[in-house]
Coordinates of C-alpha atoms and ligand atoms in Angstrom, one line a residue:
M805 CA 8.3 -2.8 23.7
C806 CA 7.7 -4.2 20.2
V807 CA 5.3 -3.8 17.3
F808 CA 4.2 -6.4 14.7
V809 CA 4.3 -5.4 11.2
T810 CA 2.6 -7.7 8.7
G811 CA 3.6 -7.4 4.9
G812 CA 6.7 -5.6 5.9
A813 CA 8.6 -7.0 2.8
G814 CA 6.2 -5.2 0.4
F815 CA 6.1 -1.8 -1.0
I816 CA 4.4 0.2 1.8
G817 CA 5.3 -2.2 4.7
G818 CA 8.9 -2.2 3.6
N819 CA 9.0 1.6 3.7
F820 CA 7.1 1.7 7.0
V821 CA 9.8 -0.7 8.6
L822 CA 12.7 1.5 7.3
D823 CA 11.1 4.7 8.4
W824 CA 10.2 3.3 11.9
L825 CA 13.7 2.1 12.5
A826 CA 15.1 5.4 11.2
Q827 CA 13.2 7.1 14.0
S828 CA 12.8 4.6 16.9
D829 CA 14.7 1.8 18.5
E830 CA 11.5 -0.1 19.3
L831 CA 11.8 -3.7 18.0
V832 CA 9.8 -4.5 14.8
V833 CA 8.8 -8.1 14.2
N834 CA 8.1 -8.2 10.5
I835 CA 5.8 -11.1 9.4
D836 CA 5.5 -11.6 5.7
K837 CA 4.8 -14.7 3.5
L838 CA 7.2 -13.5 0.8
T839 CA 4.8 -13.9 -2.1
Y840 CA 5.9 -12.5 -5.4
A841 CA 5.3 -9.0 -4.1
G842 CA 7.5 -9.5 -1.0
N843 CA 11.2 -8.7 -1.3
L844 CA 13.8 -9.0 1.3
Q845 CA 16.3 -6.8 -0.7
T846 CA 14.1 -3.9 0.3
L847 CA 15.2 -4.6 4.0
A848 CA 18.8 -5.4 3.1
S849 CA 20.1 -2.3 5.1
L850 CA 18.7 -3.9 8.2
Q851 CA 20.8 -6.9 8.0
G852 CA 22.5 -7.7 11.5
D853 CA 20.2 -5.0 13.0
D854 CA 18.7 -6.6 16.1
R855 CA 15.8 -4.1 16.2
H856 CA 14.4 -6.1 13.3
V857 CA 13.2 -9.6 13.4
F858 CA 11.9 -11.1 10.1
V859 CA 9.7 -14.1 10.2
Q860 CA 8.4 -15.8 7.0
A861 CA 4.9 -16.7 7.8
D862 CA 1.3 -16.4 6.4
I863 CA -1.2 -14.2 8.2
A864 CA -3.8 -17.0 7.6
D865 CA -1.8 -19.4 9.8
F866 CA -3.5 -18.9 13.1
E867 CA -1.2 -21.0 15.2
R868 CA 1.9 -19.5 14.0
I869 CA 0.6 -16.0 14.6
A870 CA -0.8 -16.8 18.1
E871 CA 2.6 -18.3 18.9
L872 CA 4.5 -15.2 17.7
L873 CA 2.2 -12.9 19.7
R874 CA 2.8 -15.0 22.9
T875 CA 6.6 -15.0 22.3
H876 CA 7.1 -11.3 21.5
Q877 CA 4.2 -9.6 23.3
P878 CA 3.7 -6.6 21.1
R879 CA 2.0 -3.4 22.1
A880 CA 0.6 -3.2 18.5
L881 CA 0.1 -4.9 15.1
I882 CA 0.0 -3.0 11.9
N883 CA -1.5 -5.1 9.1
F884 CA -0.2 -4.3 5.6
A885 CA -0.2 -7.9 4.4
A886 CA -2.5 -8.2 1.5
E887 CA -2.8 -9.2 -2.2
S888 CA -2.7 -5.6 -3.6
H889 CA -3.0 -5.5 -7.4
V890 CA -6.4 -5.0 -9.0
D891 CA -5.5 -6.4 -12.4
R892 CA -4.2 -9.6 -10.7
S893 CA -7.5 -9.7 -8.7
I894 CA -9.4 -9.7 -12.0
H895 CA -7.3 -12.6 -13.3
G896 CA -7.4 -14.7 -10.1
P897 CA -9.5 -13.5 -7.2
G898 CA -9.1 -16.6 -4.9
E899 CA -5.8 -15.5 -3.3
F900 CA -7.3 -12.1 -2.5
I901 CA -10.1 -13.7 -0.6
Q902 CA -7.6 -16.0 1.2
T903 CA -5.2 -13.4 2.3
N904 CA -7.3 -10.2 2.5
V905 CA -10.3 -11.7 4.1
V906 CA -9.4 -15.0 5.8
G907 CA -5.9 -13.8 6.7
T908 CA -7.3 -10.7 8.3
F909 CA -10.0 -12.7 10.2
N910 CA -7.1 -15.0 11.5
L911 CA -5.0 -11.9 12.7
L912 CA -8.0 -10.6 14.4
E913 CA -8.7 -13.9 16.2
A914 CA -5.2 -14.4 17.2
C915 CA -4.9 -10.7 18.4
R916 CA -8.2 -11.2 20.3
G917 CA -7.0 -14.2 22.1
Y918 CA -3.7 -12.5 23.0
W919 CA -5.2 -9.2 23.9
S920 CA -7.9 -10.6 26.2
E921 CA -5.3 -12.1 28.5
L922 CA -3.1 -9.1 28.8
P923 CA -2.9 -7.2 32.2
A924 CA -5.2 -4.3 32.2
A925 CA -2.8 -1.6 31.5
Q926 CA -1.4 -3.4 28.4
R927 CA -4.8 -4.3 27.2
A928 CA -5.9 -0.7 27.2
G929 CA -2.6 0.3 25.3
F930 CA -2.9 -2.5 22.6
R931 CA -3.7 -1.3 19.1
F932 CA -4.6 -3.3 15.8
L933 CA -4.1 -0.9 13.0
H934 CA -5.7 -2.1 9.7
V935 CA -4.2 -0.5 6.5
S936 CA -7.0 -0.2 4.1
T937 CA -7.6 1.6 0.8
D938 CA -9.8 4.4 -0.7
E939 CA -11.0 1.8 -3.4
V940 CA -13.6 0.4 -0.9
Y941 CA -15.5 3.6 -1.5
G942 CA -16.0 2.9 -5.2
S943 CA -15.8 5.4 -8.0
L944 CA -16.6 9.1 -8.1
T945 CA -17.9 11.2 -10.9
A946 CA -15.8 14.1 -12.2
D947 CA -17.5 16.8 -9.9
A948 CA -18.4 14.7 -6.8
P949 CA -16.9 15.7 -3.5
A950 CA -13.9 13.6 -2.4
F951 CA -14.4 10.5 -0.1
T952 CA -14.9 11.3 3.5
E953 CA -14.8 8.6 6.2
G954 CA -18.6 8.5 6.1
H955 CA -18.8 7.6 2.4
R956 CA -20.7 4.4 1.7
Y957 CA -18.8 1.3 0.7
E958 CA -19.2 0.5 -2.9
P959 CA -16.3 -1.7 -3.9
N960 CA -16.0 -2.6 -7.6
S961 CA -13.1 -5.0 -8.1
P962 CA -12.4 -8.2 -6.3
Y963 CA -9.4 -6.6 -4.7
S964 CA -11.5 -3.7 -3.3
A965 CA -14.4 -6.1 -2.3
S966 CA -11.9 -8.3 -0.4
K967 CA -10.5 -5.2 1.3
A968 CA -13.9 -4.0 2.1
A969 CA -14.8 -7.4 3.7
S970 CA -11.7 -7.2 5.9
D971 CA -12.5 -3.7 7.0
H972 CA -16.0 -4.9 8.2
L973 CA -14.3 -7.8 10.2
V974 CA -12.1 -5.2 11.8
R975 CA -15.0 -3.0 12.7
A976 CA -17.0 -6.0 14.1
W977 CA -14.1 -7.2 16.3
H978 CA -14.2 -3.8 17.9
H979 CA -17.9 -3.5 18.3
T980 CA -18.5 -7.0 19.4
Y981 CA -15.3 -7.9 21.4
G982 CA -13.9 -4.5 22.2
L983 CA -10.7 -5.1 20.4
P984 CA -8.9 -1.7 20.0
V985 CA -8.7 -1.2 16.4
L986 CA -7.9 1.6 14.0
T987 CA -8.4 1.7 10.3
T988 CA -6.8 3.9 7.6
H989 CA -8.0 4.4 4.1
C990 CA -5.2 5.7 1.9
S991 CA -5.1 6.8 -1.8
N992 CA -2.5 5.6 -4.4
N993 CA 1.0 5.5 -3.0
Y994 CA 4.2 5.9 -5.1
G995 CA 8.0 6.0 -4.1
P996 CA 11.0 3.7 -3.7
Y997 CA 10.6 -0.1 -3.6
H998 CA 7.3 -0.1 -5.5
F999 CA 6.8 -3.3 -7.4
P1000 CA 6.8 -2.6 -11.1
E1001 CA 3.3 -4.2 -11.9
K1002 CA 1.9 -0.8 -10.7
L1003 CA 1.4 2.2 -13.1
I1004 CA 4.3 4.5 -11.9
P1005 CA 7.3 2.0 -11.7
L1006 CA 5.9 0.1 -14.6
V1007 CA 6.1 3.2 -16.8
I1008 CA 9.6 4.1 -15.6
L1009 CA 11.1 0.7 -16.3
R1010 CA 9.2 0.2 -19.6
A1011 CA 10.3 3.6 -20.8
L1012 CA 13.9 2.9 -20.0
A1013 CA 13.7 -0.4 -21.8
G1014 CA 12.3 1.2 -25.0
E1015 CA 8.9 -0.5 -24.5
A1016 CA 5.5 0.7 -25.1
L1017 CA 3.8 2.6 -22.1
P1018 CA 0.3 1.1 -21.8
I1019 CA -2.4 3.4 -20.9
Y1020 CA -5.7 1.7 -20.2
G1021 CA -8.8 3.1 -22.0
D1022 CA -8.6 6.8 -22.6
G1023 CA -6.2 7.6 -19.8
Q1024 CA -8.7 10.0 -18.1
Q1025 CA -9.1 8.0 -15.0
V1026 CA -8.2 10.1 -11.9
R1027 CA -6.2 8.9 -8.9
D1028 CA -5.1 10.9 -5.8
W1029 CA -1.2 10.2 -5.4
L1030 CA 0.7 10.2 -2.1
Y1031 CA 4.3 9.7 -1.5
V1032 CA 4.9 6.6 0.4
K1033 CA 6.8 8.1 3.2
D1034 CA 3.8 10.6 3.9
H1035 CA 1.6 7.4 4.2
C1036 CA 4.1 6.0 6.6
S1037 CA 4.0 9.1 8.8
A1038 CA 0.2 9.2 8.7
I1039 CA 0.0 5.6 10.0
R1040 CA 2.5 6.4 12.8
R1041 CA 0.3 9.4 13.7
V1042 CA -2.9 7.3 13.7
L1043 CA -1.2 4.7 15.7
E1044 CA 0.0 6.9 18.4
Q1045 CA -2.9 9.4 18.5
G1046 CA -6.0 7.9 16.7
Q1047 CA -9.1 7.3 18.6
V1048 CA -9.9 3.6 19.1
G1049 CA -12.6 2.3 16.7
E1050 CA -12.2 5.1 14.3
T1051 CA -11.3 5.3 10.6
Y1052 CA -9.0 7.9 9.0
N1053 CA -8.6 8.9 5.3
V1054 CA -5.1 9.4 4.1
G1055 CA -4.5 11.3 0.9
G1056 CA -2.2 13.7 -1.0
W1057 CA -4.7 16.3 -2.1
N1058 CA -3.2 15.6 -5.4
E1059 CA -5.6 14.3 -8.1
K1060 CA -4.1 13.4 -11.5
S1061 CA -5.3 11.7 -14.7
N1062 CA -3.3 8.7 -15.6
L1063 CA -2.3 10.5 -18.8
E1064 CA -1.0 13.5 -16.8
V1065 CA 1.0 11.1 -14.5
V1066 CA 2.5 9.3 -17.5
H1067 CA 3.4 12.5 -19.3
T1068 CA 5.2 13.8 -16.2
L1069 CA 7.1 10.7 -15.9
C1070 CA 8.2 11.0 -19.5
D1071 CA 9.3 14.6 -19.0
L1072 CA 11.3 13.7 -15.9
L1073 CA 13.0 10.8 -17.7
D1074 CA 13.7 13.2 -20.7
E1075 CA 15.6 15.5 -18.3
Q1076 CA 17.3 12.8 -16.2
R1077 CA 18.0 10.0 -18.7
P1078 CA 17.4 11.4 -22.3
R1079 CA 16.8 8.9 -25.0
A1080 CA 19.8 8.1 -27.3
D1081 CA 17.8 9.4 -30.2
G1082 CA 16.9 12.7 -28.5
R1083 CA 13.2 12.2 -28.8
S1084 CA 10.7 12.2 -26.0
Y1085 CA 9.6 9.1 -24.0
R1086 CA 6.1 10.4 -24.6
E1087 CA 6.5 8.7 -28.1
Q1088 CA 6.3 5.4 -26.4
I1089 CA 2.8 5.9 -25.1
R1090 CA 0.1 3.4 -26.4
F1091 CA -3.5 3.3 -25.5
V1092 CA -4.6 -0.2 -24.8
Q1093 CA -7.7 -2.2 -23.8
D1094 CA -9.3 -0.8 -20.6
R1095 CA -9.3 -2.7 -17.3
P1096 CA -12.7 -4.4 -16.8
G1097 CA -14.8 -2.5 -14.4
H1098 CA -12.1 0.3 -14.2
D1099 CA -13.0 2.9 -11.5
R1100 CA -13.1 6.3 -13.1
R1101 CA -12.0 8.6 -10.2
Y1102 CA -10.8 8.4 -6.7
A1103 CA -10.3 11.5 -4.5
I1104 CA -9.6 11.5 -0.7
D1105 CA -10.7 14.1 1.8
A1106 CA -8.1 13.8 4.3
S1107 CA -9.3 16.8 6.5
R1108 CA -10.2 14.7 9.4
L1109 CA -6.6 13.5 9.9
E1110 CA -5.3 17.1 9.7
R1111 CA -7.9 18.6 12.0
E1112 CA -7.9 15.9 14.6
L1113 CA -4.3 14.7 14.5
G1114 CA -2.4 17.5 12.8
W1115 CA -1.1 15.4 9.8
R1116 CA -0.4 16.8 6.3
P1117 CA 1.8 15.4 3.6
Q1118 CA 5.3 16.7 3.4
E1119 CA 6.1 16.1 -0.3
T1120 CA 4.5 17.7 -3.3
F1121 CA 3.8 15.6 -6.3
A1122 CA 6.6 17.3 -8.2
S1123 CA 9.2 16.6 -5.4
G1124 CA 7.9 13.1 -4.7
L1125 CA 7.9 12.0 -8.3
Q1126 CA 11.4 13.6 -9.0
Q1127 CA 12.8 11.5 -6.1
T1128 CA 11.1 8.4 -7.3
V1129 CA 12.5 8.6 -10.8
T1130 CA 15.9 9.3 -9.4
W1131 CA 15.5 6.3 -7.1
Y1132 CA 14.7 3.9 -9.9
L1133 CA 17.6 5.2 -12.0
H1134 CA 20.0 4.5 -9.2
N1135 CA 18.7 1.2 -7.8
T1136 CA 19.4 -1.2 -10.6
A1137 CA 20.3 -4.1 -8.3
W1138 CA 16.9 -3.9 -6.5
I1139 CA 15.1 -3.6 -10.0
E1140 CA 17.0 -6.8 -11.3
G1141 CA 15.9 -8.7 -8.2
V1142 CA 12.3 -8.2 -8.7
T1143 CA 12.0 -8.4 -12.5
S1144 CA 12.7 -12.0 -12.6
G1145 CA 10.9 -15.1 -14.2
S1146 CA 7.5 -14.7 -12.4
Y1147 CA 7.4 -11.0 -13.1
R1148 CA 8.0 -11.6 -16.9
Q1149 CA 5.2 -14.1 -17.0
W1150 CA 2.9 -11.6 -15.6
L1151 CA 3.8 -9.0 -18.3
A1152 CA 3.5 -11.5 -21.0
Q1153 CA -0.1 -12.5 -19.7
Q1154 CA -1.2 -8.8 -19.1
Y1155 CA 0.3 -6.8 -22.0
Ligands
LIG566 P1 2.4 -5.1 -1.8 O1 1.6 -6.0 -2.7 O2 3.7 -4.4 -2.3 O3 2.9 -6.0 -0.5 C1 2.2 -6.9 0.2 C2 3.1 -7.6 1.1 O4 2.3 -8.5 1.8 C3 4.1 -8.4 0.3 O5 5.3 -8.3 1.0 C4 3.6 -9.9 0.5 O6 4.7 -10.9 0.5 C5 2.8 -9.9 1.8 N1 1.9 -10.9 1.9 C6 0.9 -11.1 0.9 N2 0.1 -12.3 1.4 C7 0.5 -12.5 2.6 C8 0.1 -13.4 3.6 N3 -0.9 -14.2 3.4 N4 0.7 -13.5 4.8 C9 1.8 -12.6 5.0 N5 2.3 -11.7 4.2 C10 1.6 -11.7 3.0 O7 1.4 -4.1 -1.2 P2 1.4 -2.5 -0.9 O8 1.2 -1.8 -2.0 O9 2.6 -2.4 0.0 O10 0.1 -2.4 0.1 C11 0.3 -2.6 1.5 C12 -1.1 -2.5 2.1 O11 -1.6 -1.2 1.9 C13 -2.1 -3.3 1.4 O12 -3.1 -3.7 2.5 C14 -2.9 -2.5 0.5 O13 -4.3 -2.9 0.4 C15 -2.8 -1.1 1.2 N6 -2.8 0.0 0.5 C16 -2.0 0.2 -0.8 C17 -1.9 1.3 -1.5 C18 -1.1 1.4 -2.7 O14 -1.1 2.5 -3.4 N7 -0.1 0.6 -3.0 C19 -2.9 2.3 -1.1 C20 -3.7 2.2 0.0 C21 -3.7 1.0 0.6
LIG567 O1 -6.2 3.7 -4.4 C1 -5.4 2.9 -3.7 C2 -5.1 1.6 -4.6 O2 -4.0 2.1 -5.5 C3 -4.4 0.6 -3.6 O3 -5.4 0.1 -2.8 C4 -4.0 -0.6 -4.6 O4 -3.4 -1.6 -3.7 C5 -3.0 -0.1 -5.5 O5 -2.5 -1.0 -6.4 C6 -3.5 1.1 -6.4 O6 -4.6 0.7 -7.2 P1 -4.7 1.2 -8.7 O7 -5.5 0.2 -9.5 O8 -5.2 2.6 -8.8 O9 -3.1 1.2 -9.1 P2 -2.3 0.8 -10.4 O10 -1.0 1.3 -10.3 O11 -2.6 -0.6 -10.8 O12 -3.1 1.7 -11.6 C7 -3.2 3.1 -11.4 C8 -3.9 3.6 -12.5 O13 -3.2 3.4 -13.8 C9 -5.3 2.9 -12.8 O14 -6.3 3.8 -13.2 C10 -5.0 1.9 -13.9 C11 -4.0 2.6 -14.7 N1 -3.0 1.7 -15.3 C12 -2.4 0.8 -14.6 C13 -1.4 0.0 -15.2 C14 -0.7 -1.0 -14.4 C15 -2.8 1.8 -16.8 O15 -3.3 2.7 -17.4 N2 -1.9 1.0 -17.3 C16 -1.3 0.1 -16.7 O16 -0.5 -0.7 -17.2

């Protein structure tokens, strides 16, 4: 038995592969293009482990994916591979269309060909699990109820529009061809191995470097934060027990404004790595120009996943953030590996 994971050298995919192999001996074939966001150092502990096969490939390469499917005969494919950063999608949307839309289309087509030729029992057991985002639902007003699975699609950024397009393809491949798909919509993740272009790791590293902590606009935008390992456990649950063709929201019941998140990070750093001058990291906070089209609030109603599949997050925001800060303080080799040339170029362009 084996499963395919795409994007398994990225933040969530990498955590997923590590968690999977910590709990199971089932082979993982990890397919990742290794863009700027992919990092094999995340998977260093799996070196020499024959339960993990890494393949550098583009999900948009139909022939390559089809050949890998024929060779390894997986029982499932979990699609994490994507361009994932909203700010980058504003500067250059083309890659987002190519990977998130064309890439997902190619995966679906390759899987459809493979799946349709499987013997009946394996055909029935096969799953294509598509990892999507809460951003496809758009932005909520302050007092609106949280997103349910039935919320209409209102994507606002090139990133979320490309993810919405991929979700529609996944849905259509089920309705038209019967491909056994599952889709998850998760809120903002945080935790180890998070690329420091995203708010939480960016703030930790810039605080330690004595740099300005950039808050877009007024900092009152709200996100629902989930510890990455809880997202991984939700995906495993949906993969094993989810109803084919259905979608599941995943969230932490944990809405915070960006300013609250940054204040909490500063307070944790004040405790764990106090500044040499004894002052608070909060003094480094700076309000900067807002993100164009910035979504004001996301909130996920994950009650379906709890009610039907019995999943709830294990970490609180306090415990998850504490572990995250500690992880960044103790994993300097990983950080040095990702904060190289192209990362510096991005910071210079964006801030
Ligand atoms: P990430 O940017 O950290 O990792 C993406 C990975 O995909 C990288 O390893 C990259 O090399 C790989 N990749 C990119 N293009 C590829 C291609 N064409 N072919 C093969 N591999 C390719 O992203 P992440 O934060 O780990 O997000 C993973 C998935 O989860 C994405 O689909 C994202 O939309 C979704 N998601 C993320 C969050 C979040 O908070 N980070 C929340 C909800 C959903
Ligand atoms: O909601 C799920 C989504 O969460 C995922 O689909 C995306 O892949 C993931 O990147 C994330 O998107 P966000 O845009 O919410 O994450 P980001 O970390 O970029 O920003 C979080 C909030 O912080 C957002 O409101 C923008 C703000 N921000 C971000 C950065 C990088 C700042 O105020 N300053 C910053 O420098």
